[in-house]
Amino acid sequence: MRWSLHLILPFLTFNFLQLNGQENWEVPEERQGRLSPFEFSDSIQQQGSIHYSVNCASCHGTPGQGNFERLDPLPVDPATAEFQENTDGEIFYKVSEGRGLMPSFKNVLSAQEIWEVVGYLRTYNADYVQEVRPTAELSAYGGTVELLMAHLTDQNKIQVVAKGTRHGETQPIEAAEVALRVKRYFGDLQLDETKFTNPQGIVEFDAPQELPGDESGHLELTAHLVNQEMFGITQVDTTLAVGQAFVPVSLTRDRAMWNVVQKAPIWLLLAYTLSVLIAWGIIFYILFQIKKIFDIGAELESKS
């Protein structure tokens, strides 16, 4: 009995600590009170539902349906009261950073798209009243901010220029953190680490030469300023020929098992034809034997 307790107690202790660690997801205090820079309108929540379906539903299921994936630990149902007790900032942080089996989505979704997901999840809380970040804080910079993106072909780099206009004067924005993302099939891919603009408001990223683009190597790029509290939601979308030219090959061009009959593999056609002939041959042989038995029976009856 004592030997059994020595084995069981460490196991129970480990599982208790593991479950306790899984339940307590600490969010930095400065991130808990973070607010959305825009109102969760119907259109925003609709966009959020799309992002949720693409990126979250595979594990968390449909909110309120309890059809989440049976993982360890179990994914939280966003419609539960426990989940809805999180502040907007806490939900934003958890979606952005991830933990354990839940991946980080900060390199997949932009900050605006994550806020759209938060807005969608709040539709499952009838008592929720949104608190929007005050307009005065939307751009602490105090003016309008613009991003420009270009391809430096001689250096094969992507240049992003940040300019700000306030009090009627346009000047470069120094030390602004810039992130560069490229649109892919299942979300956005962040290129390189985030970088800070120099005194001229310029930051440069290496062009992704080996990343497949369209037939001319064009990639859909998005650069945005990370510090939304300072500059608001500022981004620029541009298509540049900085990737590798990729000509998609038609799946029906060559002979394959999934192709039409005319493009099926020769060996498959021969094997199929031979199988059909053998099957029909067996059927005709059986019919012939039946007829032969019938003829023998008829002959015996006539003799008797």
Phi, psi and omega in degrees: 000314179297322179296322179294320179296323179298330179276321187283319184300313177299324180295314179294321179297316180298315181293323178296315180295322180295314180294321180296321179291328181287325184285325183268101178252097183283131177250132179309139185303322182289346180262345184294323184267012181295139183242154177292142178280358180217163181282144179278079180283175180299319181293322178296315181293327177294318176297320179298323179295326178293313179300320180295316181298321183283319191253337190241328189297333182299331178254313186275347179070189177281124182307132178087351182264344180068020181260036179286163181291141181276077180257176177232106005282163180292136175297147181281139173280117184297345182274352183286155179296326180299315180292318184291349175288343176295145173285165177303319180295323179292318178296316179302315182296315183292320177293319183291314188268325183071172177190138178062234180288341179278119182285164174280137181250009182291340177261000179253316180247144175286169179300320180296319181293325177294320176297325177296322176296317178301316179299320178295316181296331180288347177292346179265013177235102184294338183265003185285133174235118185285140171248113183267144177301133180306144182301326182297334181268353183301324177219090180295346178298328177086013179204191178267144183239139181227140175246139176237141181231139180211160178255119176273094187296325182292329179256353184053050178232156176258121183256132176241129181245129178253122179236144178233144179236120175211145183057033177076007182240131178260130181212156178293150179258118182266149175063029175270131181279125184241136175243141181240128181232155177235139181285129177237184185294322185244035180128188181263144178248125179283133179262123177062184176274164174294146182230162182251141181291150178275182181303338177272005180075021186248141172220144184234140177239148175291135179289137181279079187300325186270001181277123182296134175245215176273198183296339178253005180083014181285139176234144177271111186251147176226124174248136179216155177276130185288321185280085181290329180298329181272315190246000184074191179276103183235121179207164177224134178249128183215148174252120182232147178274073183243357182259190180268131179297133183225120178256110182295139180266130179296134180292344180257012182287315183256166177292131180203160183295332183269002184275178177290168185303319182295338181248015178288153179301144182301316182297327180289320178297316180295317181295320180294314181298316180296320179296318179296317180297318179296317180298313179293325177298317178296319179298313180294325179295317179296317178297321179296318179293321177298317179296322180296317178297319179298317180295320179296319179296319179295322180294320179294323179294322181291328180285330181279000000 
